[in-house]
């Protein structure tokens, strides 16, 4: 398949008749077609189609055992697929694993460094293993990027888990990769460490134009940092898109609007219920919740204010990733 031409491939899964459309564009740095990986009778990844674009943060979201790590190891050439096609920066991981390693940074969920060596010494060691000469400037820059300059000359054995994760990212940054792959980068890290790692991921995208692929089962953190999300359930990718796009697909054109007024909430609710495009009106305490087939916030405000109500609150609810994920998950399981 020629990357210079935009192609569209469609695949229909048997269960749930879910159809996914995969668009092949020149800026796709990761391209997966019908990837399947089996271990005996167990299918870890099932007919996966996926594109990851240049300069985006893409999140693989799913529970442990969903197939995320298997997919990542296949991208790195560490395991071979049972069937299907995989390309990373135009290269085949099964044949070009060493070249891919030179251009892709990888940080596993549990990074290992020599505890008796300092953070800086560990980076020097792996730089030499990767054939990088005169890497001191790169090492210093990477340590600064991850906020470990002051701790660089302390023994890694005294680092917290969060510091080790950031040292792992620094280690990957030394070779100046085009793509960064992070497997559960914030697992078992304290809240301040999580904040530092998420901010670092944003900076890699915004300041360096780097493509970041991360896997996680922590929904809030994925929503915080990812441009697009792929939801994994039992080895299958059941949905791909931004959080907003996934929410719109589940909503099927409906919106949920919150309204609060200073007086006579029941009367205000009855007036809202009479508006076109309003399907359902409920009360949540003093809050009015309207399910609508279109965005009618302007009409709601006009109607209530015109009728003499004092409008205190008017907001369209946004879907959170945990709600989206659980709805997709239960649809597939059930």
Coordinates of C-alpha atoms in Angstrom, one line a residue:
X1 CA 0.0 0.0 0.0
X2 CA 1.5 3.4 -1.1
X3 CA 1.6 5.9 1.8
X4 CA 1.6 8.8 -0.7
X5 CA -2.0 8.0 -1.7
X6 CA -4.9 8.3 0.8
X7 CA -6.8 5.0 0.8
X8 CA -9.8 3.8 2.8
X9 CA -10.2 0.3 4.0
X10 CA -13.3 -1.0 5.8
X11 CA -13.7 -4.0 8.0
X12 CA -16.8 -5.5 9.6
X13 CA -16.5 -7.5 12.7
X14 CA -18.9 -10.5 13.1
X15 CA -19.8 -9.7 16.7
X16 CA -22.0 -6.7 17.1
X17 CA -21.6 -5.9 13.4
X18 CA -19.3 -3.0 14.3
X19 CA -17.7 -1.3 11.3
X20 CA -14.4 0.5 11.6
X21 CA -13.1 2.8 8.8
X22 CA -9.4 3.2 8.6
X23 CA -8.0 6.0 6.5
X24 CA -4.4 5.8 5.2
X25 CA -2.8 9.2 5.0
X26 CA 0.8 10.3 4.2
X27 CA 1.3 11.4 7.8
X28 CA 0.4 8.0 9.4
X29 CA 3.6 6.9 11.2
X30 CA 2.0 3.6 12.5
X31 CA -0.1 1.5 10.2
X32 CA -1.6 -1.8 11.2
X33 CA -3.8 -4.0 9.0
X34 CA -5.7 -7.0 10.2
X35 CA -3.1 -7.8 12.9
X36 CA -3.8 -11.1 14.7
X37 CA -1.7 -12.7 17.4
X38 CA -2.5 -16.1 18.9
X39 CA -0.9 -18.0 21.6
X40 CA -2.2 -21.5 21.1
X41 CA -6.0 -21.3 21.5
X42 CA -5.8 -17.8 23.0
X43 CA -6.3 -14.8 20.6
X44 CA -4.5 -11.9 22.2
X45 CA -5.1 -9.5 19.3
X46 CA -7.9 -10.1 16.9
X47 CA -7.9 -8.5 13.3
X48 CA -6.7 -5.1 14.4
X49 CA -6.8 -2.2 12.0
X50 CA -5.2 1.0 13.3
X51 CA -3.5 4.3 12.1
X52 CA -1.5 6.6 14.4
X53 CA -0.8 10.0 12.9
X54 CA 2.4 12.1 13.0
X55 CA 2.5 14.4 16.0
X56 CA -0.5 13.1 17.9
X57 CA -0.8 11.4 21.3
X58 CA -2.8 8.2 20.8
X59 CA -4.0 6.2 23.7
X60 CA -4.6 2.4 23.7
X61 CA -7.2 2.0 26.4
X62 CA -8.4 -1.2 28.0
X63 CA -8.1 -3.5 31.0
X64 CA -5.1 -5.7 31.7
X65 CA -5.1 -8.6 29.2
X66 CA -7.0 -6.7 26.5
X67 CA -4.1 -6.9 24.0
X68 CA -2.4 -3.5 24.4
X69 CA 1.1 -4.8 25.3
X70 CA 1.0 -7.5 22.7
X71 CA 0.3 -4.8 20.1
X72 CA 3.2 -2.7 21.3
X73 CA 5.6 -5.6 21.3
X74 CA 4.6 -6.4 17.8
X75 CA 5.3 -2.8 16.7
X76 CA 8.8 -3.0 18.2
X77 CA 9.5 -6.3 16.5
X78 CA 9.8 -8.2 19.8
X79 CA 7.1 -10.7 18.8
X80 CA 5.9 -11.7 15.4
X81 CA 2.2 -11.5 14.4
X82 CA 0.3 -14.7 13.5
X83 CA -1.1 -12.8 10.6
X84 CA -1.6 -9.3 9.3
X85 CA 0.6 -6.4 8.4
X86 CA 2.5 -3.8 10.6
X87 CA 4.5 -0.8 9.5
X88 CA 6.3 1.7 11.8
X89 CA 7.7 4.8 10.0
X90 CA 7.3 2.7 6.8
X91 CA 9.3 -0.2 8.1
X92 CA 8.3 -3.8 8.8
X93 CA 9.2 -4.6 12.5
X94 CA 9.7 -8.3 11.7
X95 CA 12.5 -7.4 9.3
X96 CA 13.7 -3.9 10.4
X97 CA 13.6 -4.2 14.2
X98 CA 17.1 -2.6 14.7
X99 CA 16.3 0.3 12.5
X100 CA 13.0 0.8 14.3
X101 CA 14.7 0.7 17.6
X102 CA 17.0 3.6 16.5
X103 CA 14.0 5.8 15.7
X104 CA 11.4 4.7 18.3
X105 CA 11.7 5.2 22.0
X106 CA 10.1 2.6 24.2
X107 CA 9.4 2.8 28.0
X108 CA 7.9 -0.4 29.5
X109 CA 5.6 -0.3 32.5
X110 CA 8.4 -1.2 34.8
X111 CA 11.8 0.2 33.8
X112 CA 15.0 -1.2 35.1
X113 CA 18.3 0.6 35.8
X114 CA 21.4 -0.3 37.6
X115 CA 20.8 0.8 41.2
X116 CA 24.4 1.3 42.1
X117 CA 24.9 3.7 39.1
X118 CA 23.7 7.3 39.0
X119 CA 20.9 8.4 36.7
X120 CA 23.4 10.1 34.4
X121 CA 25.7 7.0 34.4
X122 CA 22.8 4.8 33.5
X123 CA 22.0 7.0 30.5
X124 CA 25.6 7.0 29.4
X125 CA 25.7 3.2 29.6
X126 CA 22.6 2.8 27.4
X127 CA 23.8 5.5 25.0
X128 CA 27.0 3.4 24.5
X129 CA 24.9 0.3 23.9
X130 CA 23.0 2.1 21.3
X131 CA 26.2 3.2 19.5
X132 CA 25.8 6.9 20.4
X133 CA 29.0 8.8 20.8
X134 CA 29.6 12.2 22.4
X135 CA 26.1 11.9 23.9
X136 CA 26.7 14.2 27.0
X137 CA 24.8 17.1 25.6
X138 CA 21.9 14.8 24.6
X139 CA 21.9 13.3 28.1
X140 CA 21.9 16.6 29.8
X141 CA 19.0 17.8 27.6
X142 CA 17.0 14.7 28.2
X143 CA 17.5 14.9 32.0
X144 CA 16.4 18.6 31.9
X145 CA 13.3 17.6 29.8
X146 CA 12.1 15.1 32.4
X147 CA 13.0 17.3 35.4
X148 CA 15.8 15.2 36.8
X149 CA 18.8 17.5 36.4
X150 CA 19.2 17.9 40.2
X151 CA 18.9 14.2 40.8
X152 CA 21.0 13.1 37.9
X153 CA 24.1 12.3 40.0
X154 CA 22.3 10.4 42.7
X155 CA 22.2 6.6 42.6
X156 CA 19.2 5.3 40.7
X157 CA 18.6 2.9 43.6
X158 CA 17.4 5.8 45.7
X159 CA 14.9 7.0 43.0
X160 CA 11.1 6.8 43.5
X161 CA 9.1 4.8 41.0
X162 CA 8.0 8.1 39.4
X163 CA 11.6 9.2 39.1
X164 CA 12.5 5.9 37.5
X165 CA 9.7 6.3 35.0
X166 CA 10.9 9.7 34.0
X167 CA 14.5 8.4 33.8
X168 CA 13.1 5.8 31.4
X169 CA 11.6 8.5 29.3
X170 CA 15.0 10.4 29.4
X171 CA 16.7 7.2 28.3
X172 CA 14.5 6.9 25.3
X173 CA 14.8 10.7 24.5
X174 CA 18.7 10.5 24.3
X175 CA 18.5 9.0 20.8
X176 CA 16.1 11.7 19.7
X177 CA 13.3 9.4 18.5
X178 CA 10.5 10.3 16.1
X179 CA 8.0 8.1 18.0
X180 CA 7.7 7.4 21.7
X181 CA 5.8 4.3 22.9
X182 CA 4.9 4.3 26.6
X183 CA 3.3 1.2 28.2
X184 CA 1.3 2.1 31.3
X185 CA 3.6 5.1 32.0
X186 CA 1.8 6.3 35.2
X187 CA 1.0 3.0 36.9
X188 CA 1.8 3.0 40.7
X189 CA 3.1 6.6 40.6
X190 CA 2.1 9.2 43.2
X191 CA -0.2 12.1 42.0
X192 CA 2.6 14.6 41.6
X193 CA 4.6 12.1 39.6
X194 CA 1.6 11.5 37.3
X195 CA 1.2 15.2 36.7
X196 CA 4.9 15.5 35.7
X197 CA 4.7 12.6 33.3
X198 CA 1.5 13.8 31.7
X199 CA 2.9 17.3 31.3
X200 CA 6.0 15.8 29.7
X201 CA 4.0 13.9 27.2
X202 CA 2.2 17.1 26.2
X203 CA 5.5 18.9 25.7
X204 CA 6.9 16.1 23.6
X205 CA 3.9 16.6 21.2
X206 CA 3.7 20.4 21.4
X207 CA 7.4 21.4 21.5
X208 CA 9.0 18.5 19.5
X209 CA 6.2 17.4 17.3
X210 CA 6.7 13.8 18.5
X211 CA 4.2 11.0 18.0
X212 CA 3.3 9.4 21.3
X213 CA 1.6 6.0 21.6
X214 CA 0.6 5.1 25.2
X215 CA -1.3 2.3 26.6
X216 CA -3.2 2.6 29.9
X217 CA -6.2 1.3 31.8
X218 CA -6.4 4.6 33.7
X219 CA -9.2 6.4 32.0
X220 CA -8.9 9.9 33.5
X221 CA -5.2 10.2 32.6
X222 CA -5.9 9.1 29.0
X223 CA -8.6 11.7 28.6
X224 CA -6.2 14.3 30.0
X225 CA -3.5 13.9 27.5
X226 CA -4.6 12.0 24.4
X227 CA -5.8 13.5 21.1
X228 CA -7.4 10.2 20.1
X229 CA -8.2 7.0 21.9
X230 CA -8.6 3.3 20.8
X231 CA -10.7 1.2 23.1
X232 CA -9.6 -2.5 23.4
X233 CA -11.9 -5.2 24.6
X234 CA -10.8 -8.9 24.6
X235 CA -8.2 -8.4 21.9
X236 CA -10.4 -6.3 19.6
X237 CA -10.3 -2.6 18.9
X238 CA -14.0 -1.7 19.3
X239 CA -13.8 2.1 18.8
X240 CA -11.4 4.8 17.7
X241 CA -11.6 8.6 17.8
X242 CA -11.4 11.6 20.0
X243 CA -13.4 11.6 23.3
X244 CA -15.8 14.0 21.7
X245 CA -16.3 11.8 18.6
X246 CA -16.8 8.7 20.6
X247 CA -19.4 10.5 22.8
X248 CA -21.3 11.7 19.7
X249 CA -21.5 8.2 18.3
X250 CA -22.9 6.8 21.5
X251 CA -25.3 9.8 21.9
X252 CA -26.6 9.3 18.4
X253 CA -27.1 13.0 17.8
X254 CA -28.5 13.7 21.3
X255 CA -27.2 16.3 23.8
X256 CA -27.7 16.7 27.5
X257 CA -28.1 20.2 28.9
X258 CA -28.1 21.3 32.5
X259 CA -30.2 24.3 33.6
X260 CA -30.6 26.1 36.9
X261 CA -33.0 28.9 37.7
X262 CA -33.5 31.0 40.9
X263 CA -37.3 30.5 41.1
X264 CA -40.0 27.9 40.4
X265 CA -37.9 25.1 39.0
X266 CA -41.0 23.0 38.1
X267 CA -42.5 25.7 36.0
X268 CA -39.2 26.3 34.2
X269 CA -38.9 22.5 33.5
X270 CA -42.4 22.5 32.0
X271 CA -41.5 25.4 29.7
X272 CA -38.3 23.7 28.6
X273 CA -40.2 20.4 27.9
X274 CA -42.5 22.3 25.4
X275 CA -39.5 23.4 23.2
X276 CA -38.8 21.7 19.9
X277 CA -35.9 19.3 19.9
X278 CA -36.3 18.6 23.7
X279 CA -37.0 14.9 24.1
X280 CA -37.0 14.5 27.9
X281 CA -36.7 16.7 31.0
X282 CA -35.7 15.5 34.5
X283 CA -34.9 17.0 37.8
X284 CA -31.6 16.3 39.7
X285 CA -32.2 18.3 42.9
X286 CA -32.5 21.9 41.9
X287 CA -30.9 21.2 38.5
X288 CA -33.0 20.7 35.4
X289 CA -31.6 18.1 32.9
X290 CA -32.9 18.2 29.3
X291 CA -32.1 15.5 26.7
X292 CA -32.3 17.2 23.3
X293 CA -31.8 16.2 19.6
X294 CA -30.0 19.5 18.9
X295 CA -28.2 22.2 20.8
X296 CA -31.0 24.4 22.0
X297 CA -29.2 26.3 24.7
X298 CA -30.0 29.7 23.0
X299 CA -33.7 28.9 22.8
X300 CA -33.8 27.7 26.4
X301 CA -32.2 30.9 27.6
X302 CA -34.5 33.0 25.5
X303 CA -37.6 31.2 26.7
X304 CA -36.8 31.3 30.4
X305 CA -35.5 34.9 30.6
X306 CA -38.5 36.0 28.4
X307 CA -40.8 34.3 30.9
X308 CA -39.2 36.2 33.8
X309 CA -37.0 33.4 35.2
X310 CA -33.5 34.3 36.6
X311 CA -31.1 31.9 34.8
X312 CA -28.3 30.8 37.1
X313 CA -26.7 28.0 35.1
X314 CA -26.8 26.7 31.5
X315 CA -24.3 24.1 30.3
X316 CA -24.1 21.2 27.8
X317 CA -22.7 18.1 29.5
X318 CA -19.6 16.6 28.0
X319 CA -19.1 12.8 28.2
X320 CA -16.3 11.6 30.3
X321 CA -14.1 8.8 29.0
X322 CA -15.1 6.4 31.9
X323 CA -18.7 6.5 30.8
X324 CA -17.8 6.1 27.1
X325 CA -15.5 3.2 27.9
X326 CA -17.9 1.3 30.1
X327 CA -20.7 1.6 27.5
X328 CA -18.5 0.2 24.7
X329 CA -17.1 -2.4 27.1
X330 CA -20.5 -3.7 28.1
X331 CA -21.9 -3.6 24.6
X332 CA -19.1 -6.0 23.5
X333 CA -19.2 -8.3 26.5
X334 CA -23.0 -8.6 26.5

